[in-house]
mmCIF file with all atom_site columns, C-alpha atoms in Angstrom:
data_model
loop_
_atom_site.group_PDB
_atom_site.id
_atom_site.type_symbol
_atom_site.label_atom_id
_atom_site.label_alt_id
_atom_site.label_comp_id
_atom_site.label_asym_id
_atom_site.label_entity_id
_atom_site.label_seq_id
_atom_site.pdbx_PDB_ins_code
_atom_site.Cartn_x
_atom_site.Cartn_y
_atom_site.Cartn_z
_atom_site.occupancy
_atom_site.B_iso_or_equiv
_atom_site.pdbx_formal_charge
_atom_site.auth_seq_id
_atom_site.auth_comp_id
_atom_site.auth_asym_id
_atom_site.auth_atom_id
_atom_site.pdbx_PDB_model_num
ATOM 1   C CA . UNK A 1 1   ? 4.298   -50.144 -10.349 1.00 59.00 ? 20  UNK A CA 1
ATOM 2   C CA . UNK A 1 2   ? 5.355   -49.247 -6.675  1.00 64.00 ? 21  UNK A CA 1
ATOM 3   C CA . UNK A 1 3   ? 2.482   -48.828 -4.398  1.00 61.00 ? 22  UNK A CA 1
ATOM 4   C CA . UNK A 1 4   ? 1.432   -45.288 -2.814  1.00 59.00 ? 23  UNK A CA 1
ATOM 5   C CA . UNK A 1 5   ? 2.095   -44.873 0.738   1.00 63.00 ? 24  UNK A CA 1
ATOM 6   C CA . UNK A 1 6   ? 0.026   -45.675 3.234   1.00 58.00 ? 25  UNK A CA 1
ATOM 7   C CA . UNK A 1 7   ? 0.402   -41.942 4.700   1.00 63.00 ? 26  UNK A CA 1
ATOM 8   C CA . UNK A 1 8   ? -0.498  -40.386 1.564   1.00 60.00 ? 27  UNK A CA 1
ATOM 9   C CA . UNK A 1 9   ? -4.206  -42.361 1.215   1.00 55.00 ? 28  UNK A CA 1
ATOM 10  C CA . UNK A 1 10  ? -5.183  -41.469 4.352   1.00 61.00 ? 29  UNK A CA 1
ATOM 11  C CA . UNK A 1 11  ? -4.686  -37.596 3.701   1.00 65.00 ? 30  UNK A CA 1
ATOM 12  C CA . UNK A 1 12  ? -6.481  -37.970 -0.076  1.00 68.00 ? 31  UNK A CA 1
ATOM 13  C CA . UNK A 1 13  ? -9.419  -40.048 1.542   1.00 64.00 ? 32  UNK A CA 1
ATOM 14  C CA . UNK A 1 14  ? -10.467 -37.282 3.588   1.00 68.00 ? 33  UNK A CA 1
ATOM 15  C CA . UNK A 1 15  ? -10.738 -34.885 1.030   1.00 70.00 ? 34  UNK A CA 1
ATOM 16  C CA . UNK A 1 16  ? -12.189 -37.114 -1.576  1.00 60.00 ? 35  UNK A CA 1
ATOM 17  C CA . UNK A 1 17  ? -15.467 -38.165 0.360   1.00 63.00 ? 36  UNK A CA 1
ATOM 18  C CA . UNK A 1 18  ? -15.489 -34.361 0.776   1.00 65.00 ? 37  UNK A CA 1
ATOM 19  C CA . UNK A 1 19  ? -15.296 -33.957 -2.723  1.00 64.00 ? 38  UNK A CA 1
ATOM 20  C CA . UNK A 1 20  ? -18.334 -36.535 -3.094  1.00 59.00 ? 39  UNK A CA 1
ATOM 21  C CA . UNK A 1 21  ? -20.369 -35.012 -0.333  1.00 64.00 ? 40  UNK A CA 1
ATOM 22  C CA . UNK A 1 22  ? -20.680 -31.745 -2.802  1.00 65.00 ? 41  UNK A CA 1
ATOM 23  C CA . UNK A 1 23  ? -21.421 -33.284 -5.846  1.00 60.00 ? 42  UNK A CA 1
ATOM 24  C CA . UNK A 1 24  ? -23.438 -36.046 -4.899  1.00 61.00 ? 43  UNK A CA 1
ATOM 25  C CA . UNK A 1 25  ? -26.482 -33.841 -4.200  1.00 65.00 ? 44  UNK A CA 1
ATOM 26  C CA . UNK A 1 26  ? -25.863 -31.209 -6.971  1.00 63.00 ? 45  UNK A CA 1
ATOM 27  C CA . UNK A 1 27  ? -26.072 -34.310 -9.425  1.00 61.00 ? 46  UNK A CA 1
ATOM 28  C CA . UNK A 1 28  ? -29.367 -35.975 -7.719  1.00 65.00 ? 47  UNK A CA 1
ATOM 29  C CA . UNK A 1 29  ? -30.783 -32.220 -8.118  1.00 65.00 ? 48  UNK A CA 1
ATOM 30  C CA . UNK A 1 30  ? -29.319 -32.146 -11.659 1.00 61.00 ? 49  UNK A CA 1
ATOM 31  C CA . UNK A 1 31  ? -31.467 -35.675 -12.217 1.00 64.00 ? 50  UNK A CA 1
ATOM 32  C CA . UNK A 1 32  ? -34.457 -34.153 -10.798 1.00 64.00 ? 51  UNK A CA 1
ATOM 33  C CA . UNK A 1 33  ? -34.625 -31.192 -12.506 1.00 55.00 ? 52  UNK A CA 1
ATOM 34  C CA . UNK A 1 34  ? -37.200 -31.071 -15.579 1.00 58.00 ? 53  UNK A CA 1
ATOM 35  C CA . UNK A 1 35  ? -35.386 -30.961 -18.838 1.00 56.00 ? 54  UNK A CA 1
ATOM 36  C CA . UNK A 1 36  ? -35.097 -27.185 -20.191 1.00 53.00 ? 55  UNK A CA 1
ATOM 37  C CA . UNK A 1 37  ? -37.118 -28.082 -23.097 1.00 54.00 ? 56  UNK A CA 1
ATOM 38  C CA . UNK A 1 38  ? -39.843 -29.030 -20.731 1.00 56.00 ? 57  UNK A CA 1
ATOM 39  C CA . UNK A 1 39  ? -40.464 -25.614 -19.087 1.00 54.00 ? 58  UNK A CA 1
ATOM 40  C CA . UNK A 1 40  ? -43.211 -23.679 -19.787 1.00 59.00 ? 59  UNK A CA 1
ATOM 41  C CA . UNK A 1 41  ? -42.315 -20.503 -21.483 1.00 57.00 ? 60  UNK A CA 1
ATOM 42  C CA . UNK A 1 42  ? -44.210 -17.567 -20.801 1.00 59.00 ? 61  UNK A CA 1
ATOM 43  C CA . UNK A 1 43  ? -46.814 -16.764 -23.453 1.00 59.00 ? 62  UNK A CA 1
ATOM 44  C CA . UNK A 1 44  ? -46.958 -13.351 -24.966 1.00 53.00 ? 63  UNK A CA 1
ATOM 45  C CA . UNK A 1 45  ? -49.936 -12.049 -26.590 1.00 52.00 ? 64  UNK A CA 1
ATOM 46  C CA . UNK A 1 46  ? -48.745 -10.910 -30.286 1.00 53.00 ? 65  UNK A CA 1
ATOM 47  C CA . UNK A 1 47  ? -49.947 -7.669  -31.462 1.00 61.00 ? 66  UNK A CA 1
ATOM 48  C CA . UNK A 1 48  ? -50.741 -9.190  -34.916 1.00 69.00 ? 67  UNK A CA 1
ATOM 49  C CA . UNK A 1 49  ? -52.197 -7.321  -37.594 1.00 72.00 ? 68  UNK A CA 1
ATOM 50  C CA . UNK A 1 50  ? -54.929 -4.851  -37.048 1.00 80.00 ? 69  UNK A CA 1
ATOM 51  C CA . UNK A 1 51  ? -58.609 -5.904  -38.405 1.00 87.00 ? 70  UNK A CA 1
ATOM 52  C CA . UNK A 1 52  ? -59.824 -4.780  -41.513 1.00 89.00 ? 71  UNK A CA 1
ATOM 53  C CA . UNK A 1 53  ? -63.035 -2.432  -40.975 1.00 91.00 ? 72  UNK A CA 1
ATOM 54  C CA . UNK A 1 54  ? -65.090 -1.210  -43.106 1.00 92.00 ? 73  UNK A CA 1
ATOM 55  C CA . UNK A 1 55  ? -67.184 2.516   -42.479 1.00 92.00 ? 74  UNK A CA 1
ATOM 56  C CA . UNK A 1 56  ? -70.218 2.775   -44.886 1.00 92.00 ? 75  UNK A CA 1
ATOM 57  C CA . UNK A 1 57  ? -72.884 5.337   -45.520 1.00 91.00 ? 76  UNK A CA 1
ATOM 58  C CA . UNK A 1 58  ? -76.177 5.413   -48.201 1.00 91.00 ? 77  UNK A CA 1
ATOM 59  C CA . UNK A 1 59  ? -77.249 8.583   -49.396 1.00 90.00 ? 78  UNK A CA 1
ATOM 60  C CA . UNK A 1 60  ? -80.321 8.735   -51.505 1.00 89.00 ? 79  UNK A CA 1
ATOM 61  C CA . UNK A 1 61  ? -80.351 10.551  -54.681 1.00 84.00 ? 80  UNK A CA 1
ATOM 62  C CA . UNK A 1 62  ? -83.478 12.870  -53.720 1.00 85.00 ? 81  UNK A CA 1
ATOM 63  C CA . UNK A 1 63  ? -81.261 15.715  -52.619 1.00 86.00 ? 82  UNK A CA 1
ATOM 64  C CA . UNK A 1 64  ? -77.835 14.844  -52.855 1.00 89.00 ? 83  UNK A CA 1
ATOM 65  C CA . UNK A 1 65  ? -76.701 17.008  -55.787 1.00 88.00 ? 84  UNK A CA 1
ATOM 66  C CA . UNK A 1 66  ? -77.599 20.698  -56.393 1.00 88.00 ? 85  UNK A CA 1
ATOM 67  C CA . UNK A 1 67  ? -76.821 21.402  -59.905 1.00 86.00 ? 86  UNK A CA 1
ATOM 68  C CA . UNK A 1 68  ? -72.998 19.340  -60.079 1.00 87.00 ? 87  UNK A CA 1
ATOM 69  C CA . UNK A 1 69  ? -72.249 20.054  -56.308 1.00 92.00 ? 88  UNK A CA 1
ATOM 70  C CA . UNK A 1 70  ? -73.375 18.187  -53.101 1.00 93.00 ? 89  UNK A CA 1
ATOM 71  C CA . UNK A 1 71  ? -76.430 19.673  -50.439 1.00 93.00 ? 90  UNK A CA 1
ATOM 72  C CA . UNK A 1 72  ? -75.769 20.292  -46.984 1.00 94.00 ? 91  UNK A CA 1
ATOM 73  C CA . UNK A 1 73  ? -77.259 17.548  -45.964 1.00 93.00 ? 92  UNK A CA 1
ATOM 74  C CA . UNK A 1 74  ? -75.173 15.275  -48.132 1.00 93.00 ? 93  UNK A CA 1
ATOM 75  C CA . UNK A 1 75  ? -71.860 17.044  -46.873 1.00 94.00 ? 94  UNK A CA 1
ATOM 76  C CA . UNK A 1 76  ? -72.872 16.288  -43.342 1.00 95.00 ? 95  UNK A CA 1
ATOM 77  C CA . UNK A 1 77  ? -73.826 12.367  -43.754 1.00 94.00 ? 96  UNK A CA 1
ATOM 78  C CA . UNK A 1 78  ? -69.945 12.695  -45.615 1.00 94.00 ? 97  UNK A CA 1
ATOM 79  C CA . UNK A 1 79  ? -68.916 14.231  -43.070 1.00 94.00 ? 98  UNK A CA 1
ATOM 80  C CA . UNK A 1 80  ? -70.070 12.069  -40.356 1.00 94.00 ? 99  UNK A CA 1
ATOM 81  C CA . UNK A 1 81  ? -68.391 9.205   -41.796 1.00 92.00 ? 100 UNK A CA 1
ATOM 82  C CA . UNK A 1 82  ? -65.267 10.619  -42.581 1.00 92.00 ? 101 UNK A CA 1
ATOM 83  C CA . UNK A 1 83  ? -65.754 10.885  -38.260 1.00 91.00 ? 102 UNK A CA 1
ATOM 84  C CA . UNK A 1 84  ? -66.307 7.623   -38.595 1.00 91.00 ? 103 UNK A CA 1
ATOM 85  C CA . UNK A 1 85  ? -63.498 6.419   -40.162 1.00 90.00 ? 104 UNK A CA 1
ATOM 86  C CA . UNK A 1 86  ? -61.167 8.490   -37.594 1.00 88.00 ? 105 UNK A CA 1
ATOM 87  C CA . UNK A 1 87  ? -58.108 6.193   -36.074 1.00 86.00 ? 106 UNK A CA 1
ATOM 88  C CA . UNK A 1 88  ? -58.133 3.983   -39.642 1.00 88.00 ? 107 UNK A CA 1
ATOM 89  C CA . UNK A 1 89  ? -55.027 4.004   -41.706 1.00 90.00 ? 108 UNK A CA 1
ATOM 90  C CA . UNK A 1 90  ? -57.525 4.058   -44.839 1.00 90.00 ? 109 UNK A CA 1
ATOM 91  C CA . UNK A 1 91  ? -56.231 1.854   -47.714 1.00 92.00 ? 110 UNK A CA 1
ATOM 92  C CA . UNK A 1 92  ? -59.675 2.519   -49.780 1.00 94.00 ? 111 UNK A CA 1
ATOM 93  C CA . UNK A 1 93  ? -62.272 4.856   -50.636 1.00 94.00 ? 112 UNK A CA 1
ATOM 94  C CA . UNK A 1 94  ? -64.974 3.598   -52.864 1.00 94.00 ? 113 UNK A CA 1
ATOM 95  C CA . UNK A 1 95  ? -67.864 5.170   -54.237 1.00 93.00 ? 114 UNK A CA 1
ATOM 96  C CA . UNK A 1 96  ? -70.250 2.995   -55.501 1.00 90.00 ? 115 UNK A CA 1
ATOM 97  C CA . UNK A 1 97  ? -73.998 4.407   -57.291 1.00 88.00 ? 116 UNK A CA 1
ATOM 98  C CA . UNK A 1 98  ? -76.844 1.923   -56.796 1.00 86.00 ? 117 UNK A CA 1
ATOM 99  C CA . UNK A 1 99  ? -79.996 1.504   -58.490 1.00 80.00 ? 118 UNK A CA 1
ATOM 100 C CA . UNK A 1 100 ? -81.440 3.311   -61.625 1.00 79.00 ? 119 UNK A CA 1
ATOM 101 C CA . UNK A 1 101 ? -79.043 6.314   -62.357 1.00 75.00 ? 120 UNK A CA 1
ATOM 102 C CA . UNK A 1 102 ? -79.424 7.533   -65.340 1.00 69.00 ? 121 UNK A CA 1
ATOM 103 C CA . UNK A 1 103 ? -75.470 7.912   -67.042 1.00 62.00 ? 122 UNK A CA 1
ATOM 104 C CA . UNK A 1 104 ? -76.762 9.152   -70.418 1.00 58.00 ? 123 UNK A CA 1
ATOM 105 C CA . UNK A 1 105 ? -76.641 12.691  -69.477 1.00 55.00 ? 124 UNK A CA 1
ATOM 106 C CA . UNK A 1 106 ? -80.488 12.949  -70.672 1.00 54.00 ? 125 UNK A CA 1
ATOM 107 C CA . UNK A 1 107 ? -81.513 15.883  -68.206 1.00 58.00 ? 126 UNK A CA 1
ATOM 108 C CA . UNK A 1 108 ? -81.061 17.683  -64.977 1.00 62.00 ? 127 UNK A CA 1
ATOM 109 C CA . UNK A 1 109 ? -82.465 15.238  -62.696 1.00 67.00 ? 128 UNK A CA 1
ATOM 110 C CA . UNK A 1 110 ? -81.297 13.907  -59.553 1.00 67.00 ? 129 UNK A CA 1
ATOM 111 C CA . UNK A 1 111 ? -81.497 10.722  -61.169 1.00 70.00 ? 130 UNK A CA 1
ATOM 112 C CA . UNK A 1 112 ? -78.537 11.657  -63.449 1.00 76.00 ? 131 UNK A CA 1
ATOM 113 C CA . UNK A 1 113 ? -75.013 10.550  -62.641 1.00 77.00 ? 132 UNK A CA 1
ATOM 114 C CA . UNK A 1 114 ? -72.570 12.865  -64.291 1.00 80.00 ? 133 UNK A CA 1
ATOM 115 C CA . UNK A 1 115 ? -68.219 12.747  -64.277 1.00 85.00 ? 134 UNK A CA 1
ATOM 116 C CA . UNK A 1 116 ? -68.970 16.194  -62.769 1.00 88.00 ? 135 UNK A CA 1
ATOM 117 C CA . UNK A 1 117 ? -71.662 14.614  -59.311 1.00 88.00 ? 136 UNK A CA 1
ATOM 118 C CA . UNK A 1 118 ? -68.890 12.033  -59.090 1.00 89.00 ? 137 UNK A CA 1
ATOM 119 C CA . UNK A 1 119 ? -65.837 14.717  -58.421 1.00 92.00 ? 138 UNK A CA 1
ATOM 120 C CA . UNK A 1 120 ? -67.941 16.429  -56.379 1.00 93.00 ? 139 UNK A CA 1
ATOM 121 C CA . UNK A 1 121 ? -68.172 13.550  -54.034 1.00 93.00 ? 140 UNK A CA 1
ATOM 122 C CA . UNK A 1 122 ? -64.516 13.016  -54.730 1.00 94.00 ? 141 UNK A CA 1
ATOM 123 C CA . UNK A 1 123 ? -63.255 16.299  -53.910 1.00 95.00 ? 142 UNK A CA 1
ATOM 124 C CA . UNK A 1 124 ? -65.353 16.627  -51.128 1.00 95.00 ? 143 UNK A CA 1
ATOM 125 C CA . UNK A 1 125 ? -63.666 13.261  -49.272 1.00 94.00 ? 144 UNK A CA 1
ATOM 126 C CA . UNK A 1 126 ? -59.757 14.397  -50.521 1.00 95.00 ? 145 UNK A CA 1
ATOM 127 C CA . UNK A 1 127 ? -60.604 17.881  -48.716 1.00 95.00 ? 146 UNK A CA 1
ATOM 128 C CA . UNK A 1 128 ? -61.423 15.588  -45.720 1.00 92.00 ? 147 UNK A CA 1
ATOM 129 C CA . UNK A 1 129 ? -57.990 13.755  -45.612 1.00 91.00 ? 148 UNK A CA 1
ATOM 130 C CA . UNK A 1 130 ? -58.656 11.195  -47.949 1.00 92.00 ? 149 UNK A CA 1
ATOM 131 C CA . UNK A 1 131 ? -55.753 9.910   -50.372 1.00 93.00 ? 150 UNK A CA 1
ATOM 132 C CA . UNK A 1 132 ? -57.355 10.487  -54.058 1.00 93.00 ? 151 UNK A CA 1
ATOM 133 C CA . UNK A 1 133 ? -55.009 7.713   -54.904 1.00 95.00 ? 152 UNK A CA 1
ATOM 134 C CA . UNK A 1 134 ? -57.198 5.226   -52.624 1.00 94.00 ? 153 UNK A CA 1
ATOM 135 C CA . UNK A 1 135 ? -60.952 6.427   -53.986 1.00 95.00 ? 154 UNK A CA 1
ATOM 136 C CA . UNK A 1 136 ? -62.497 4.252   -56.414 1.00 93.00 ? 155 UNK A CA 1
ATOM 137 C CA . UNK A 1 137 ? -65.820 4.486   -58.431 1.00 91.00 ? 156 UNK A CA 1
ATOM 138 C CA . UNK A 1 138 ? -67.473 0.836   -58.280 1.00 87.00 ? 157 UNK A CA 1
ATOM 139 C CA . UNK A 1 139 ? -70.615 1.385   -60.110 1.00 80.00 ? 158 UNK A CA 1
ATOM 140 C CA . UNK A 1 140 ? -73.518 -1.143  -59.209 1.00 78.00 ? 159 UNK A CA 1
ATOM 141 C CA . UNK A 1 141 ? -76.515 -0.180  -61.252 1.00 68.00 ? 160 UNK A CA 1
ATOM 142 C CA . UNK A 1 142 ? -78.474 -2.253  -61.125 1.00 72.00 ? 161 UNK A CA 1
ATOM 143 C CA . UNK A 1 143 ? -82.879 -2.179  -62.615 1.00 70.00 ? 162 UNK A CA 1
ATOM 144 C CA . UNK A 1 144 ? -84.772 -3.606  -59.833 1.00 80.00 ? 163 UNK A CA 1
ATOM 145 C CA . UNK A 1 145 ? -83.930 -1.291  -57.228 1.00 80.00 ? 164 UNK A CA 1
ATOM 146 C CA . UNK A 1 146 ? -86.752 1.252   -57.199 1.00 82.00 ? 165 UNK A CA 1
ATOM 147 C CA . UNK A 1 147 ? -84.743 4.429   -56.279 1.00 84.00 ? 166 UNK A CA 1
ATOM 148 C CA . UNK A 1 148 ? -80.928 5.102   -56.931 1.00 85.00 ? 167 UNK A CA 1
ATOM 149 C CA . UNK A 1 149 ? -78.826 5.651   -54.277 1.00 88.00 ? 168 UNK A CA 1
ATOM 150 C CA . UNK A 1 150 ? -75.574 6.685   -53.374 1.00 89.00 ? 169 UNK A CA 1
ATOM 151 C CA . UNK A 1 151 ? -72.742 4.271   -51.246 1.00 92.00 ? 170 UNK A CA 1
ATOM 152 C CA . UNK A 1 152 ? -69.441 5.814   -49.593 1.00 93.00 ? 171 UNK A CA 1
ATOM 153 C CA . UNK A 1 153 ? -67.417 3.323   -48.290 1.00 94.00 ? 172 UNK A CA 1
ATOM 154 C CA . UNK A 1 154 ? -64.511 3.746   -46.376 1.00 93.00 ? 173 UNK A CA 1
ATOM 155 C CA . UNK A 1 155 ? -62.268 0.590   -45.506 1.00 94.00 ? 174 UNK A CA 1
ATOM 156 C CA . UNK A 1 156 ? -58.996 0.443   -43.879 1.00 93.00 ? 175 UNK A CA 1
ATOM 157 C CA . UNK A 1 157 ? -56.668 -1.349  -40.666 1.00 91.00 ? 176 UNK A CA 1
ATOM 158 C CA . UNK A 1 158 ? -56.738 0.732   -36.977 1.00 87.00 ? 177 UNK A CA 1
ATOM 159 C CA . UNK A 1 159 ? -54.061 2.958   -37.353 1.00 81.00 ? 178 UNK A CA 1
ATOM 160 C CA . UNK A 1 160 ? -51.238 2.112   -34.470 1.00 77.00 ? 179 UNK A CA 1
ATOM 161 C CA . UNK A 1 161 ? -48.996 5.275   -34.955 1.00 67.00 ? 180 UNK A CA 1
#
């Protein structure tokens, strides 16, 4: 193997320690530099799911019904929580009796519950914007309370659109 010129090394030397010069430092910075796994990434809040809430009101059953349709006074406390419940995608409606209704049908008293009351109440919330296919009847009768009364609930996730 014939040996290079002594002309030729001196013209390659030159450029080589140039050569080092520039990536010398860009691999001590390369050394130096955290790993990429260790850099903080930035952390952005997820929307998530909205929370579940939950509007309720009680009406007593003094007053509530004339004959098979609601009082004024019951169509406003409706009213105001159909208000309420404003900004909530509502995924259920339930009406729920309380206490000692009577469901026998034995007279006109405010005490009795009838199918008829019950669509009232119904019809009244769908003519507010509420899906009939979300309104439930949850009946909780229940002896010991001393007077019946009526529960609207209204439960559903903020609405984002």
């Amino acid at each position: 193997m014939p040996l290079p010129r002594l002309p030729a090394l001196a013209t390659r030397a030159p450029r080589c320690v140039a050569a080092l010069a520039l990536v010398l430092p860009l691999l001590a910075m390369a050394q130096s530099a955290p790993a990429p796994t260790s850099v903080p990434t930035p952390q952005v809040e997820s929307a998530g799911a909205p929370r579940y809430e939950t509007r309720t009101t009680s009406l007593p059953a003094k007053g509530l019904f004339e004959g098979d349709e609601l009082t004024a006074a019951a169509r406003r406390q409706l009213a105001e929580l159909v208000l309420e419940a404003l900004g909530l995608r509502i995924d259920v409606a339930l009406v729920v009796p309380t206490g000692p209704w009577r469901l026998d049908g034995s007279g006109p008293d405010e005490r009795q519950l009838t199918p008829q009351r019950l669509e009232a109440v119904k019809r009244f919330l769908q003519q507010r914007g509420v899906d009939p296919r979300r309104m439930y009847v949850e009946s909780r009768i229940d002896d010991r309370i001393a007077e019946p009364r009526l529960e609207v609930q209204i439960g559903g996730r903020e609405a984002l659109d």
